[in-house]
Short mmCIF file of C-alpha atoms in Angstrom, two decimals:
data_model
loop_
_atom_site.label_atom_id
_atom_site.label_comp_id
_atom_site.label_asym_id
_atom_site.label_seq_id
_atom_site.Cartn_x
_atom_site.Cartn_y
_atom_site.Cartn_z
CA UNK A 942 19.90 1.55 -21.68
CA UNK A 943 19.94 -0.46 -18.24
CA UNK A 944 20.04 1.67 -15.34
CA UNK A 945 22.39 0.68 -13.15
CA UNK A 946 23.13 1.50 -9.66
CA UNK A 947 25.93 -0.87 -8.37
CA UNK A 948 25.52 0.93 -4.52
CA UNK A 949 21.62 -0.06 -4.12
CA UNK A 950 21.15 -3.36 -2.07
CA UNK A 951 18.90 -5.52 -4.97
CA UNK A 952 21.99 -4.68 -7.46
CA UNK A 953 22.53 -7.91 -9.38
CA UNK A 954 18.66 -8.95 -9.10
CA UNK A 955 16.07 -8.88 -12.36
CA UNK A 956 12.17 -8.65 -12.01
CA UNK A 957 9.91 -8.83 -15.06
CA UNK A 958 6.69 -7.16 -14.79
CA UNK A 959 3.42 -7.92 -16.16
CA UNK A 960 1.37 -5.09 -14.58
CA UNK A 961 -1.20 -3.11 -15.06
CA UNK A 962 -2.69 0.47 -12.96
CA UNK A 963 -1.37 0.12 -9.20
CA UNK A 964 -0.43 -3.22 -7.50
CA UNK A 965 2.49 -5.03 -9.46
CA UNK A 966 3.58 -1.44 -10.65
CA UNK A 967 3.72 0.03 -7.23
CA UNK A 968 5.26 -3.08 -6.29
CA UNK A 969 8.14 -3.23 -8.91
CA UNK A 970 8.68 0.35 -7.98
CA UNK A 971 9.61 -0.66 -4.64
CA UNK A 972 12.11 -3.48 -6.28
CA UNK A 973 13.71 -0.58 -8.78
CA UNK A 974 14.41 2.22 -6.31
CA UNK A 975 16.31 -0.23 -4.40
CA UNK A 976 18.41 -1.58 -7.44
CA UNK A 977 16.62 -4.48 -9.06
CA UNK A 978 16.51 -3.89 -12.76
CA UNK A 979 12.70 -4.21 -13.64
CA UNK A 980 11.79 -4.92 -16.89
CA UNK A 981 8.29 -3.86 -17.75
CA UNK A 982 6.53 -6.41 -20.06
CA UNK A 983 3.50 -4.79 -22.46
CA UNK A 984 1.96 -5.72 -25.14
CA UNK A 985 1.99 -3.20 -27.68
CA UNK A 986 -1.33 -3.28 -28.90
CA UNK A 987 -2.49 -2.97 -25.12
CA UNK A 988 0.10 -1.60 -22.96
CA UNK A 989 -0.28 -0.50 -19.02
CA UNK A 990 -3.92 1.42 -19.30
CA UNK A 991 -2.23 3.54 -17.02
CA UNK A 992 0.00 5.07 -20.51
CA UNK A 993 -3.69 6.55 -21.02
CA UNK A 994 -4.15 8.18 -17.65
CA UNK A 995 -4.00 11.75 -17.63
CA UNK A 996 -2.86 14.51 -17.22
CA UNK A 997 -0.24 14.38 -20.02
CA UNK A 998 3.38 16.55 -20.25
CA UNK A 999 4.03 16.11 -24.10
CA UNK A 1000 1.77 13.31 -24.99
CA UNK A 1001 3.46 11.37 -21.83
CA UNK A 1002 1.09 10.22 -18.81
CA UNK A 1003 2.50 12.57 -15.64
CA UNK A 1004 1.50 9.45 -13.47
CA UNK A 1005 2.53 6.67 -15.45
CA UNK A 1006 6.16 8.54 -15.66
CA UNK A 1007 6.38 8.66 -11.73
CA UNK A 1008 4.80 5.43 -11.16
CA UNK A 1009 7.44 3.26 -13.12
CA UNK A 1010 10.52 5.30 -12.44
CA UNK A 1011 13.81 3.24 -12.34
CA UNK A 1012 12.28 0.77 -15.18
CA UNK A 1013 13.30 -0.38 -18.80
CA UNK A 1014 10.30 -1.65 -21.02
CA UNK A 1015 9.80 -4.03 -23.34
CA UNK A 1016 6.95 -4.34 -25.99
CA UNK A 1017 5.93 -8.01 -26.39
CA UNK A 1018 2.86 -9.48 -27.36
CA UNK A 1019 2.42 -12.96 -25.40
CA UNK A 1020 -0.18 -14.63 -27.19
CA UNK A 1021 1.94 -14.72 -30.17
CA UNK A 1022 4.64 -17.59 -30.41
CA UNK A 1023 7.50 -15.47 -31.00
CA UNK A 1024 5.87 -12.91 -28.22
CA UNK A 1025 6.09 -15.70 -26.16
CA UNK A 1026 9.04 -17.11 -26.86
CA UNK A 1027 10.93 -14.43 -26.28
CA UNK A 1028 9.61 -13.79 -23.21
CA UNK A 1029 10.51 -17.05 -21.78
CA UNK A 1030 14.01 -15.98 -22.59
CA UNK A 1031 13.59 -13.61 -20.22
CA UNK A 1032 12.20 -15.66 -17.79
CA UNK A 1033 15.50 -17.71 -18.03
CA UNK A 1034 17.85 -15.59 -16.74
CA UNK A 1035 15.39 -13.16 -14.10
CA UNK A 1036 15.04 -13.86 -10.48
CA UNK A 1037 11.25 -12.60 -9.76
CA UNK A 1038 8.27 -12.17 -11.90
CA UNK A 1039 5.94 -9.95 -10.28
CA UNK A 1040 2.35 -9.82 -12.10
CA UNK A 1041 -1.39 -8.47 -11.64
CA UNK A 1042 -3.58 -9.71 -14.13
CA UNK A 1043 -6.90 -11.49 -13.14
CA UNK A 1044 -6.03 -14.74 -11.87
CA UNK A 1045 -5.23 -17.72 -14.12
CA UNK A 1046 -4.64 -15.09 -17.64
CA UNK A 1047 -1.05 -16.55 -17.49
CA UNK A 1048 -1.44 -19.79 -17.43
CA UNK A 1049 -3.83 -20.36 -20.00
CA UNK A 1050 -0.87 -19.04 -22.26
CA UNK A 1051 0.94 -21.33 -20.88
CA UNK A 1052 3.24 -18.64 -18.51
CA UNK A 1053 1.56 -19.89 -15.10
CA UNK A 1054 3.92 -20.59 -12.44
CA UNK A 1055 4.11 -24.46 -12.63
CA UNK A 1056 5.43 -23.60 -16.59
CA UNK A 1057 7.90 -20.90 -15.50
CA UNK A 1058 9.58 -22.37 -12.79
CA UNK A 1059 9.68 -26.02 -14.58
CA UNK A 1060 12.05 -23.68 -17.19
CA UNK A 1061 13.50 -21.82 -14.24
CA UNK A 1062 13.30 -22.88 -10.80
CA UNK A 1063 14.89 -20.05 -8.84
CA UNK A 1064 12.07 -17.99 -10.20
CA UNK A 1065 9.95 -15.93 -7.75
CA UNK A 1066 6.71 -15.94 -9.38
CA UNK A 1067 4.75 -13.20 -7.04
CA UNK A 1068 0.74 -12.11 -8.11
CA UNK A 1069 -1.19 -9.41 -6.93
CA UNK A 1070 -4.64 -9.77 -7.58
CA UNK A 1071 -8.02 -8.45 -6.14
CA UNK A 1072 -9.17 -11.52 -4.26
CA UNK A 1073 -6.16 -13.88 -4.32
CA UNK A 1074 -5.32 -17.06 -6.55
CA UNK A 1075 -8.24 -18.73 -5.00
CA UNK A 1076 -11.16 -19.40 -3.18
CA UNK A 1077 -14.59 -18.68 -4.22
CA UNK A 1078 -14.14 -14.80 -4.79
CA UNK A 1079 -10.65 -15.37 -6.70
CA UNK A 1080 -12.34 -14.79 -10.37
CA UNK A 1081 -13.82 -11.93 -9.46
CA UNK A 1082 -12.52 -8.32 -10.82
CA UNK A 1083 -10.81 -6.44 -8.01
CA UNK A 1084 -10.57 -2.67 -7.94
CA UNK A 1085 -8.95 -1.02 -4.97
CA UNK A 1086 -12.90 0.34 -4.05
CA UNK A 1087 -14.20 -3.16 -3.68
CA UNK A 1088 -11.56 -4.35 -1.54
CA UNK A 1089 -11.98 -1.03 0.76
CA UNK A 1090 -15.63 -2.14 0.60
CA UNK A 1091 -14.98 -5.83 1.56
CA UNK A 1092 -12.03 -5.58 4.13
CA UNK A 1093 -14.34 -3.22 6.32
CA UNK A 1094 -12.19 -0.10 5.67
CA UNK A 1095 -15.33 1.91 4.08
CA UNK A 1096 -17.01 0.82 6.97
CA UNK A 1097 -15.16 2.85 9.50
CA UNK A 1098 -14.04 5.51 7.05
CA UNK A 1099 -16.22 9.04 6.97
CA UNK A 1100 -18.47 10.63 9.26
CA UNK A 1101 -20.54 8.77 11.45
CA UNK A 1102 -23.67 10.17 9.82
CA UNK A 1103 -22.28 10.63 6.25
CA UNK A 1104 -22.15 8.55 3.03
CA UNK A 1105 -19.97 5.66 2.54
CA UNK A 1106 -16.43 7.23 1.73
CA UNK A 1107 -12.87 5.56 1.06
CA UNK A 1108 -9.84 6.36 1.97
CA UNK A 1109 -8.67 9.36 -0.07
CA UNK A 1110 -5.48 7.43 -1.81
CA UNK A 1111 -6.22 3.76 -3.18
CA UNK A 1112 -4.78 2.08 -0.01
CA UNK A 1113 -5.56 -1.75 -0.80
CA UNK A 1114 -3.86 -0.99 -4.23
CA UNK A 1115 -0.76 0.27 -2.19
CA UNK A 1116 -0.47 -1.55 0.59
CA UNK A 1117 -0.69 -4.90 -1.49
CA UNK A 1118 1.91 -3.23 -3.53
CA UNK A 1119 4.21 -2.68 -0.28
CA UNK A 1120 3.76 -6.44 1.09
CA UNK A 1121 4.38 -7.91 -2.59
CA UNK A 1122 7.27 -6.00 -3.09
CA UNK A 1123 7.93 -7.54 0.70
CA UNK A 1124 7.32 -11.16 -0.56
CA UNK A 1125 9.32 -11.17 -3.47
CA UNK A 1126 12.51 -9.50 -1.44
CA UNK A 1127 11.85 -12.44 1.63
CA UNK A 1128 11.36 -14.96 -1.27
CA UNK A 1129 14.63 -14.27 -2.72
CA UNK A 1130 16.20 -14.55 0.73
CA UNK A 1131 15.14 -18.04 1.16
CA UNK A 1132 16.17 -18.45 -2.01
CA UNK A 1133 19.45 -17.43 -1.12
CA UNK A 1134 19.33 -20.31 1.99
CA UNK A 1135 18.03 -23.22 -0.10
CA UNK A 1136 18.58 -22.35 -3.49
CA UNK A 1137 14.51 -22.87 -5.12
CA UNK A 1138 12.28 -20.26 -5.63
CA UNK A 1139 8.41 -20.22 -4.88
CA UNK A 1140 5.30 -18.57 -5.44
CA UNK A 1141 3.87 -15.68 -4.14
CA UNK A 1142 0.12 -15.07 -3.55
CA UNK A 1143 -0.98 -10.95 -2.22
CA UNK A 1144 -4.15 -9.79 -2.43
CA UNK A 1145 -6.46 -6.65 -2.18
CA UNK A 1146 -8.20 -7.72 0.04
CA UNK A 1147 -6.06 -9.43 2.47
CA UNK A 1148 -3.76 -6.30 2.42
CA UNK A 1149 -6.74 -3.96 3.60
CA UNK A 1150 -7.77 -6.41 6.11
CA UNK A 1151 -4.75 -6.87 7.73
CA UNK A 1152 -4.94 -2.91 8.32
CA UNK A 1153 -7.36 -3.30 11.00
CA UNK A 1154 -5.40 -3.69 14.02
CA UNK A 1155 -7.60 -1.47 16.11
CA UNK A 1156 -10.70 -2.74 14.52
CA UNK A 1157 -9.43 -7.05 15.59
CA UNK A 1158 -8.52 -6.13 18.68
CA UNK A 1159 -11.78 -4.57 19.41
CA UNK A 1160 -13.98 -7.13 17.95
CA UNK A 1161 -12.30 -10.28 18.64
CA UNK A 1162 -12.19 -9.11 22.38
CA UNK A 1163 -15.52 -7.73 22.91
CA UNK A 1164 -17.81 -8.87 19.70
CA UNK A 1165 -18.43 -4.95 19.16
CA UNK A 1166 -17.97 -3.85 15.84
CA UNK A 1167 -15.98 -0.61 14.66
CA UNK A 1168 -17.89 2.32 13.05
CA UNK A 1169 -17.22 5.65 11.42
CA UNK A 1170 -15.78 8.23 13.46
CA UNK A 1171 -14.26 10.92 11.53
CA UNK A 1172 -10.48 11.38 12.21
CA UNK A 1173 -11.32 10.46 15.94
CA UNK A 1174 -9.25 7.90 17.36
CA UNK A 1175 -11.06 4.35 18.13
CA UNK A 1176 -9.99 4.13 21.94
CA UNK A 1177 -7.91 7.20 22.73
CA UNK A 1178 -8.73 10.96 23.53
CA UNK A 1179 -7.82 13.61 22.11
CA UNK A 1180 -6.86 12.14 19.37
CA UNK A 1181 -8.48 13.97 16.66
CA UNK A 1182 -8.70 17.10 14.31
CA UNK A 1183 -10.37 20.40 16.21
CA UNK A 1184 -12.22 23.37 14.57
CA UNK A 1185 -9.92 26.49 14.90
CA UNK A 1186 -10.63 30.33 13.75
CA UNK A 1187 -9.74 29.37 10.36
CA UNK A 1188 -9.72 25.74 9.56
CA UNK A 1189 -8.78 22.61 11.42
CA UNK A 1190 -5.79 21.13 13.23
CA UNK A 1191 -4.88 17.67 14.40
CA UNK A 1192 -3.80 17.36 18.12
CA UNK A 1193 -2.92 13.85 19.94
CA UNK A 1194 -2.89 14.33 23.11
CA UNK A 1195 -3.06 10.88 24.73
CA UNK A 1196 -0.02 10.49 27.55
CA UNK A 1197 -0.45 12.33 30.78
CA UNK A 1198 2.31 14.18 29.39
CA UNK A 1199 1.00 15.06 26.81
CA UNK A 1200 -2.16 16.03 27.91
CA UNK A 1201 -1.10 18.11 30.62
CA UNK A 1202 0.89 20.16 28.17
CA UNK A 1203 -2.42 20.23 25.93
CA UNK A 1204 -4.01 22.02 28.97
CA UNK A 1205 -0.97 24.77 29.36
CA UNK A 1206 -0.72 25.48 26.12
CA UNK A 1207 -4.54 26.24 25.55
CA UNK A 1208 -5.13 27.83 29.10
CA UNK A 1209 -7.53 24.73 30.11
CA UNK A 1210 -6.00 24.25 33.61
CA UNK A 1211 -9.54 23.63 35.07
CA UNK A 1212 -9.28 20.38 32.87
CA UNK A 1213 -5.91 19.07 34.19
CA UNK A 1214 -6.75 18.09 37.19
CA UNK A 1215 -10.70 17.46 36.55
CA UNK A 1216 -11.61 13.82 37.28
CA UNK A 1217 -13.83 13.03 34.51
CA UNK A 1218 -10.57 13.36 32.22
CA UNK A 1219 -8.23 11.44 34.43
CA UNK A 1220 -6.62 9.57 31.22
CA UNK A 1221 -7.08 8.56 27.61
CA UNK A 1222 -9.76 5.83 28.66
CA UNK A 1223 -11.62 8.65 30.47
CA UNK A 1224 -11.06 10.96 28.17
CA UNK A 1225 -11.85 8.62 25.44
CA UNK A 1226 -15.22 7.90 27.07
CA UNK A 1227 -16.62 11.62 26.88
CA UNK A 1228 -15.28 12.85 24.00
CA UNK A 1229 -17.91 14.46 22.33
CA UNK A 1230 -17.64 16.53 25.77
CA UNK A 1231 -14.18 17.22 25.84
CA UNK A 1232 -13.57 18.30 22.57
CA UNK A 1233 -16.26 20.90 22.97
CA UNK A 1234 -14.53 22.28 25.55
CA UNK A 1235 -11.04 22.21 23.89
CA UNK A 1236 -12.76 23.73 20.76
CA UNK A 1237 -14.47 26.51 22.84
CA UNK A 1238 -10.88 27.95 22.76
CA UNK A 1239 -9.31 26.82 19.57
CA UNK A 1240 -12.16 28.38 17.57
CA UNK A 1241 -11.17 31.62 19.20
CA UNK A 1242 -7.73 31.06 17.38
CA UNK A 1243 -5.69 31.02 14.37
CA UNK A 1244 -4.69 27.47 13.61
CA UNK A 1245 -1.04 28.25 13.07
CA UNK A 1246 -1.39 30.05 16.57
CA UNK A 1247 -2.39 26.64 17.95
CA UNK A 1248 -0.01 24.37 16.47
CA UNK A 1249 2.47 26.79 17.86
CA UNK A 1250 1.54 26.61 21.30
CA UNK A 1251 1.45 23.04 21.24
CA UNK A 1252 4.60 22.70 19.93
CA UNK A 1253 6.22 24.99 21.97
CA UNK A 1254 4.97 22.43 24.75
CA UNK A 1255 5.55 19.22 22.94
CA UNK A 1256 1.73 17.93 22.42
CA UNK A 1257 1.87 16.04 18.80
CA UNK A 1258 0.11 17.74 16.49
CA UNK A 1259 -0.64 18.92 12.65
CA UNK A 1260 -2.06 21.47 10.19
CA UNK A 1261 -4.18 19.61 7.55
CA UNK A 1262 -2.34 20.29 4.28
CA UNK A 1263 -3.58 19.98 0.72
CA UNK A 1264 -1.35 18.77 -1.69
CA UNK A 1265 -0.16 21.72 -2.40
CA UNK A 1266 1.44 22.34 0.58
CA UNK A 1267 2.54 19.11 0.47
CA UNK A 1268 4.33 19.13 -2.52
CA UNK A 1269 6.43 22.42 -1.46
CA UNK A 1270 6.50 21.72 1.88
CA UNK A 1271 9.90 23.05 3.58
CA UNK A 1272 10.47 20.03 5.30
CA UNK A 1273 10.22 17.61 2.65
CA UNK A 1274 12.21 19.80 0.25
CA UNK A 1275 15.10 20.48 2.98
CA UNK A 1276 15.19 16.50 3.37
CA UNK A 1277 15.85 16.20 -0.42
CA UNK A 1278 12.39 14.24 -0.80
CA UNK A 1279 11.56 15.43 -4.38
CA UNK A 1280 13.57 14.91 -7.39
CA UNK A 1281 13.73 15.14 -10.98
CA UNK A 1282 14.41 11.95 -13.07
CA UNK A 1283 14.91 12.26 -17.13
CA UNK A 1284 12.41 11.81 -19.02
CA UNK A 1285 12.38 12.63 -23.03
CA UNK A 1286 9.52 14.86 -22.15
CA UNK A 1287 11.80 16.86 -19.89
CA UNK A 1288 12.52 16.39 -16.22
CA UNK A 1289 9.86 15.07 -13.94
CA UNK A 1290 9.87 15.71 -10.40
CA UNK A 1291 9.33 12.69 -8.43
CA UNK A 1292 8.01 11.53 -4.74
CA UNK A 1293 10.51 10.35 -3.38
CA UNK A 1294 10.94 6.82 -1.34
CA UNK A 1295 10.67 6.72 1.99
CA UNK A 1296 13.31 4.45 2.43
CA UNK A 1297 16.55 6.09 3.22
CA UNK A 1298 19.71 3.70 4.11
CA UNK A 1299 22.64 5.75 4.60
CA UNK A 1300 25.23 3.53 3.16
CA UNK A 1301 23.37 1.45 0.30
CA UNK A 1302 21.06 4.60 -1.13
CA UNK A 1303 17.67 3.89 -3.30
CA UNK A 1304 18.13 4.83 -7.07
CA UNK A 1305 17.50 8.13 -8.17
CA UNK A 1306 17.41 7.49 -12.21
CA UNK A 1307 15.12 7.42 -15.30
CA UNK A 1308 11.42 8.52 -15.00
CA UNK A 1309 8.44 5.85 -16.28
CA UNK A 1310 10.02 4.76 -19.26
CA UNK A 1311 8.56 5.08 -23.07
CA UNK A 1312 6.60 2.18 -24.19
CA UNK A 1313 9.00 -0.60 -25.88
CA UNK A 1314 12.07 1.73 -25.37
CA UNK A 1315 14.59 -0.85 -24.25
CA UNK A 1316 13.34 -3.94 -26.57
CA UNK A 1317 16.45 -3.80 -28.59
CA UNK A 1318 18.59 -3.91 -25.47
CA UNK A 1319 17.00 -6.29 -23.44
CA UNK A 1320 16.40 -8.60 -26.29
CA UNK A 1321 19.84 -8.38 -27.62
CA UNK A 1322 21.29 -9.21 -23.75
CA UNK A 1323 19.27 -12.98 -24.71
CA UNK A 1324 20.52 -13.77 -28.14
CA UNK A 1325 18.28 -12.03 -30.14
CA UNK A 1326 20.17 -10.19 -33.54
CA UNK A 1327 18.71 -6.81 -34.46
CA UNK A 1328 17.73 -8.03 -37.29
CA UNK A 1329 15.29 -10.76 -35.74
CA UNK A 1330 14.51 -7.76 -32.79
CA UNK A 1331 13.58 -5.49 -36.04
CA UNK A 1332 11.30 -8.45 -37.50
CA UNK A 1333 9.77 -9.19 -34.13
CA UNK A 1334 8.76 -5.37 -33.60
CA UNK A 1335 7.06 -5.31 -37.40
CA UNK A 1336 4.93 -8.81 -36.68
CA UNK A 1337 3.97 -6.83 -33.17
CA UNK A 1338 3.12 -3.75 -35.38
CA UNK A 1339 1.07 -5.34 -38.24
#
């Protein structure tokens, strides 16, 4: 059944999805916890690969069922003419498409944007894709590791001296996820003003390259080019994580504020006042030297012992969790983060968004849902009979 949510601020909006693994999913996500219905477009025969991604609670992919919460789908197959037809049903009545194939799969069946918004012209038709719609990379296949490769963010990530590394989540994946779902809602504003919808055009690559704030304002200032440097800070110091007794701990110590309560709270008066750290610049500028001397004493001590005593004197700072602390952290569960949405596998505890609006909430409803679970709905809501949903499904099956 639709979910339905009449408090969250898309109410009223629809978004198909054609997605696959991380961008247009992640996006659509985005559109569903705050109230769009999302209707999630497969193809039976070859549904989101991410159905196959393990691990599995009762046959059910455990990401799959957190990464399209708040969805309906519907099993079509679009290279057939009924598939297709009624799909452009669909397309009739929705306000956003939101899609991540390889550029141009649409159109040559005939769904492209010029087709869908000749049949519907309010449509937002928004694509994520590795490389973007063109240019002379745009037919190339774009995993989230190539476009960490190609925006630079490999090249600053990891140890100076150590192998190439990524980041440890699939940020260009994400992030393009986070400025389509971004598009599509300032798309459908304008909309609102001048009545016409318009295409949308994210990619990989552009989404990890406009991550490198730092990195710009270095180079285009000075021509010098950013490198690996561990959790250090590119321009500011301390800004980092430090060796304790038992582990590590990230401090930022970067005001004079806070670096003069850095220096009571670990006892390293004689650095307060000592001219070669005068400010984060200075500071900045030996840091190999000052963190030596900072980690002369926090190796002497526990790390909770540290975070402690730069708390107790404001300095931001960090333990470095695993995921398991994450995921039972007190913090996050006294905030009401995590939650449990149904699921016919049993209820699946969910990240939560980070969104909060205290008076028109994100939805908190159904877990990823099962493949082609709402085709009779959906379908019927466009004039389809159960009988003709029941002959579409076998010509699907066979």
């Amino acid at each position: 059944m639709p979910l339905d949510r009449t408090d969250a601020p898309l109410h009223g909006l629809t978004v198909l999805e054609i997605g696959v693994f991380m961008a247009a999913p992640f996006a659509t996500m985005q559109l569903a916890d705050l109230g769009a219905r999302v209707i999630k477009v497969e193809n039976p025969a070859g549904p989101d690969p991410t159905r196959a991604t393990g691990p599995f609670v009762d046959g059910h992919s455990s990401p799959f069922a957190r990464l399209n919460r708040n969805k309906e789908s519907v099993a079509l197959d679009l290279k057939t003419g009924a598939g297709r037809e009624a799909f452009l049903r669909l397309v009739a009545g929705a306000d956003a498409l939101v899609e991540n194939l390889r550029p141009g799969a649409l159109r040559r069946l005939g769904l492209g944007p010029d087709e869908l918004r000749e049949l519907n012209p309010r449509l937002v038709y928004a694509s994520a894709s590795g490389f973007g719609q063109d240019g002379p990379l745009a037919a190339l296949p774009g995993l989230d590791i190539m476009a960490q490769a190609r925006s630079g963010l490999m090249s600053i990530t990891g140890s100076p001296e150590g192998d190439p590394a990524k980041v440890g989540v699939p940020i260009c994946d994400l992030v393009c996820g986070l400025y389509t779902a971004l598009a599509v809602t300032a798309a459908l504003r304008a909309r609102d003003r001048d009545g016409h919808g318009q295409e949308v055009d994210v990619s990989l690559l552009e989404s990890g390259v406009s991550l490198a704030v730092w990195e710009a304002g270095k180079y285009f200032a000075t021509g010098d080019v950013g490198c690996p440097l561990g959790s250090a800070h590119q321009t500011q110091a301390p800004y980092q994580a430090v060796r304790c007794a038992d582990g590590w701990v990230t401090v930022g110590a970067i005001t004079d504020k806070t670096w003069q309560g850095l220096c009571a709270a670990l006892d390293l008066w004689h650095l307060r006042d000592d001219p070669r750290y005068s400010d984060s610049g200075a500071r900045h500028a030996r840091r190999e030297e000052l963190i030596g001397e900072i980690e002369a004493v926090t190796t002497k001590r526990a790390g909770a012992d540290v975070v402690a005593a730069l708390d107790a004197e404001g300095v931001p700072c960090a333990p470095i969790n695993d995921y398991g602390q994450v995921f039972t952290d007190p913090h996050l569960t006294e905030r009401g983060y995590f939650w449990d949405a149904e699921h016919p596998a049993g209820p699946l505890r969910q990240l939560g968004s980070p969104m909060r609006l205290s008076g028109t909430p994100v939805r908190r409803d159904g877990a990823g849902p099962v493949l082609g679970a709402d085709t009779h709905t959906v379908l019927g809501e466009v004039g389809y009979t159960t009988a003709e949903i029941d002959a579409l499904i076998g010509t699907m099956s066979r």
